[in-house]
Short mmCIF file of C-alpha atoms in Angstrom, two decimals:
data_model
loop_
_atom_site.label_atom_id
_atom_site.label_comp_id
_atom_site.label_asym_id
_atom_site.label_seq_id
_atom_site.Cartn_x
_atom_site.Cartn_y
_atom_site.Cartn_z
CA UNK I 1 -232.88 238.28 -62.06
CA UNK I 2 -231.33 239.92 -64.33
CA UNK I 3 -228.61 241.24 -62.07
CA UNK I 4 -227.92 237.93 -60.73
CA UNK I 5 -227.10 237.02 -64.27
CA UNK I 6 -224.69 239.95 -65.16
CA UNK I 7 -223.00 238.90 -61.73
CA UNK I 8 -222.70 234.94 -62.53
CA UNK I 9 -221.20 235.95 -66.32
CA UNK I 10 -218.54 238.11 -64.74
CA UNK I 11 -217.91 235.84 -62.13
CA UNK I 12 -217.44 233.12 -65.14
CA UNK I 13 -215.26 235.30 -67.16
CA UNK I 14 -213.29 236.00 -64.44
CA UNK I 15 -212.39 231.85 -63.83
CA UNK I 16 -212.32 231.48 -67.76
CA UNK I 17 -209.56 234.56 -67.52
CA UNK I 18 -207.83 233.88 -64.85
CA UNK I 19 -207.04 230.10 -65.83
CA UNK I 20 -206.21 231.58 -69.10
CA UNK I 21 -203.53 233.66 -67.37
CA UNK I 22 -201.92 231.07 -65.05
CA UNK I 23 -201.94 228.54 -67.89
CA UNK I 24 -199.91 231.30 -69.86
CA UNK I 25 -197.42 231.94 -66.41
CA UNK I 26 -197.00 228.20 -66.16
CA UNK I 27 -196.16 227.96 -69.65
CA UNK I 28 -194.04 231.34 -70.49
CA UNK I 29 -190.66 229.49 -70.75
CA UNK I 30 -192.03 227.95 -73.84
CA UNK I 31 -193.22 231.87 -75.50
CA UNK I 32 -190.47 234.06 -73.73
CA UNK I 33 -187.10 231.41 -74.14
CA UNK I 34 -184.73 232.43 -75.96
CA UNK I 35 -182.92 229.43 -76.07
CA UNK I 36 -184.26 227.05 -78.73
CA UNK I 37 -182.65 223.80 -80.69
CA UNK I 38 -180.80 225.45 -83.05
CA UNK I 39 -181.06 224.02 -86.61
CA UNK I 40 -178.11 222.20 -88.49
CA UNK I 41 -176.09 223.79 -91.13
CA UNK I 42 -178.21 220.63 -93.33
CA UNK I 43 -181.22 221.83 -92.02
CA UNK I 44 -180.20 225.57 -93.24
CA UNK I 45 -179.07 224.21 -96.77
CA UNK I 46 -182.21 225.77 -98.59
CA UNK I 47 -181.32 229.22 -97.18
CA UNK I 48 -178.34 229.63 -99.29
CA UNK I 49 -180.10 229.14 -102.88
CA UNK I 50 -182.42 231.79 -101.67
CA UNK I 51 -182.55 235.07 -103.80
CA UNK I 52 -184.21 237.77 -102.61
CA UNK I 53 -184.68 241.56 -103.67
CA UNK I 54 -184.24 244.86 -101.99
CA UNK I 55 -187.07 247.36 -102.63
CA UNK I 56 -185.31 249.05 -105.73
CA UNK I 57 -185.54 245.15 -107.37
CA UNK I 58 -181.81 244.13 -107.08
CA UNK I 59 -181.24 240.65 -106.41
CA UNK I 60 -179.10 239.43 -103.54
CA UNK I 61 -178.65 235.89 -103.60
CA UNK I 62 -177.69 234.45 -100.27
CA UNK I 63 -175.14 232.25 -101.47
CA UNK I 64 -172.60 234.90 -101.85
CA UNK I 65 -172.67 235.18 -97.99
CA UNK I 66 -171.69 231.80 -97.34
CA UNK I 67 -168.58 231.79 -95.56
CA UNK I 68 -168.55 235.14 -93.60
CA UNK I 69 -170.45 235.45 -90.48
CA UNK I 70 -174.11 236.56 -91.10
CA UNK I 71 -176.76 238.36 -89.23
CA UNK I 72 -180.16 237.50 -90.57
CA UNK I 73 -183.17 239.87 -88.82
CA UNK I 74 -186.68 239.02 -89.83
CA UNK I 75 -188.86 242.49 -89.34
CA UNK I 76 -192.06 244.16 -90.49
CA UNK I 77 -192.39 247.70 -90.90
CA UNK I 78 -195.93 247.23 -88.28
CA UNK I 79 -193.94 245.78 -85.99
CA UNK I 80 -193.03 248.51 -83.07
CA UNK I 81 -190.01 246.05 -81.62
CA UNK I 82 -188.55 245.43 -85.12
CA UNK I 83 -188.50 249.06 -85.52
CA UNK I 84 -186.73 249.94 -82.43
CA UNK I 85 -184.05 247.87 -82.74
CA UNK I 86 -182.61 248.89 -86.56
CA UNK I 87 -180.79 252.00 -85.39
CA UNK I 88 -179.05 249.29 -83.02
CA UNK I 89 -178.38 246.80 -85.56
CA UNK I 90 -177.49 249.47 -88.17
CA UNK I 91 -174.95 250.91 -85.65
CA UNK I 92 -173.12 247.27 -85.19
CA UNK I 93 -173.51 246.95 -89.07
CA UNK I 94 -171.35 250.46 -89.40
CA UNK I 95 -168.84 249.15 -87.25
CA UNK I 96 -168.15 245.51 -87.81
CA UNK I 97 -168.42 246.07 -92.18
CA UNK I 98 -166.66 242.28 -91.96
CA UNK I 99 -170.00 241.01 -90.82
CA UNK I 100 -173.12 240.20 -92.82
CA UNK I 101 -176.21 242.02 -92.10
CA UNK I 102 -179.59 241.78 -93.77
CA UNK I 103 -182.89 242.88 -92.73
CA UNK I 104 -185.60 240.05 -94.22
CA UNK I 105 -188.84 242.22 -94.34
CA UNK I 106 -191.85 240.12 -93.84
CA UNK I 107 -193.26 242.99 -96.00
CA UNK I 108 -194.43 244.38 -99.17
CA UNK I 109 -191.62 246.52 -101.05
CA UNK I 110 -193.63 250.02 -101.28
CA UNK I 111 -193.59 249.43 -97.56
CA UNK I 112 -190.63 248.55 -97.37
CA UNK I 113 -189.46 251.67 -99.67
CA UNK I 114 -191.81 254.19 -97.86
CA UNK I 115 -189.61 252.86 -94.34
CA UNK I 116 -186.79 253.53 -95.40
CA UNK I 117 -187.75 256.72 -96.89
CA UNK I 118 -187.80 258.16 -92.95
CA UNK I 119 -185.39 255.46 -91.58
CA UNK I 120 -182.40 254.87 -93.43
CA UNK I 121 -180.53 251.84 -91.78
CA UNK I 122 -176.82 250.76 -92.76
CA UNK I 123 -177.92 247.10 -94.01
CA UNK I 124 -179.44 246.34 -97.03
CA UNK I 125 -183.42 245.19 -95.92
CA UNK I 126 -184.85 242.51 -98.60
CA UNK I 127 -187.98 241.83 -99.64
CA UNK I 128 -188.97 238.85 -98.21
CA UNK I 129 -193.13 238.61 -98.41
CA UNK I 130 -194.55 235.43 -98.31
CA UNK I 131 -191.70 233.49 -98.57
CA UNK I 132 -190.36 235.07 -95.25
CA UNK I 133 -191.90 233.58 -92.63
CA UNK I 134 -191.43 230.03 -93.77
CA UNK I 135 -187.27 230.66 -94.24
CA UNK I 136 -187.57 232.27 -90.37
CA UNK I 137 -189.19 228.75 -89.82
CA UNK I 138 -186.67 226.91 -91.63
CA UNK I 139 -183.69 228.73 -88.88
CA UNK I 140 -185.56 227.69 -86.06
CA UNK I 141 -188.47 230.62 -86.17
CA UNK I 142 -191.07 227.63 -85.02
CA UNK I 143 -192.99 230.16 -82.59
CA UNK I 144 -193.97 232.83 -85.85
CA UNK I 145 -192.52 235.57 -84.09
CA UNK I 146 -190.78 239.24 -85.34
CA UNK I 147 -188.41 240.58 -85.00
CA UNK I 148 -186.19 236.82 -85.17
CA UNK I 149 -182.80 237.09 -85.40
CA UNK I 150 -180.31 234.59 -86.58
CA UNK I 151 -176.61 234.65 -86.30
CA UNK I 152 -174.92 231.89 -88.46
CA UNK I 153 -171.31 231.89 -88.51
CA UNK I 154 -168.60 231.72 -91.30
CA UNK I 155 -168.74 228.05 -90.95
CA UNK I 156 -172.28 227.98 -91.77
CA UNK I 157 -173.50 226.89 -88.10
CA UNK I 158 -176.52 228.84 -86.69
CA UNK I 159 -174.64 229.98 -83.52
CA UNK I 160 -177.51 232.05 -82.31
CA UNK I 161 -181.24 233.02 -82.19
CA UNK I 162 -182.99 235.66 -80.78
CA UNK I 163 -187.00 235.61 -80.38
CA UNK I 164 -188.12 239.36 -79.66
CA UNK I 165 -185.66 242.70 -79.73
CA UNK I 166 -182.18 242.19 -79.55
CA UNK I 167 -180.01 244.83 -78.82
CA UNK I 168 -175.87 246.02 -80.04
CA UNK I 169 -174.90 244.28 -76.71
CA UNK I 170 -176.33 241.16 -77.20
CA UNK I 171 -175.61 240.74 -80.80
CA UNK I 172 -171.91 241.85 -80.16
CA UNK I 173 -171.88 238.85 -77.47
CA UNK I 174 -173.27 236.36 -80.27
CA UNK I 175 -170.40 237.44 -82.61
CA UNK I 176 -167.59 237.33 -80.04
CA UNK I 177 -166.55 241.24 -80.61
#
């Protein structure tokens, strides 16, 4: 009797599983696109009166980016992806110094610090805590994923966003370089 059960709860776990899975293959264009609406240069209004702080506590308000063209990555240091990309980023930061970059750490700053401590990236990274996630959301981060990236332009138009890793090639193609 006892066997019988064991074999009828793997047998359920298996259908409970396995609709679980195709539900998730039927429906992966809406977790893995990377094409979203992007939000208005309205909608991004609130970004620009944002101040945030690197992990030393200096203050970089947004606003002075306003007019140049801006790359915005939202990152955690315990987030493998968001870790693998900096060097990438970092590298396109070196060479285009014309364009904006700035890490938003979803993070604490002693975290932040210690990170940086063994990974030094061109770009300053900002503290962005709590307050991160919901400015992600505000660019069109409705899915609560890391690493996000958002390319606005010097016109203030979010051009671009990138759910997952992005790499030199694909932000380079954003840009136009």
């Amino acid at each position: 009797m006892r066997n019988v059960a064991r074999v009828v709860m793997t047998v359920l776990l298996m259908v409970v599983l396995g609709s679980g899975f195709r539900w998730l293959y039927l429906n992966r264009h809406q977790f893995m696109a990377t094409e979203s609406a992007l939000p208005s240069a309205a909608e991004i209004a609130p970004v620009w009166a944002t101040t945030l702080f690197d992990h030393g506590g200096k203050a970089y308000p947004l606003a002075q980016y306003k007019g140049k063209p801006v790359i915005l990555n939202f990152w955690a240091t315990w987030c493998e992806p968001c870790r693998e990309e900096m060097p990438e980023i970092s590298a396109l930061a070196s060479a285009h110094p014309e364009i904006v970059v700035l890490g938003l750490a979803i993070d604490e700053a002693a975290a932040v610090h210690e990170f940086t401590e063994s990974t030094p990236v061109s770009y300053p990274l900002l503290i962005a805590e709590n307050e991160g996630m919901p400015l992600a959301e505000t660019l069109g981060n409705h899915k609560g994923v890391l690493p996000y990236t958002v390319v606005i332009s010097a016109q203030g138009e979010v051009t671009q966003i990138f759910f997952g890793r992005v790499n030199r090639q694909m932000l380079q193609k954003a840009l136009n370089l």
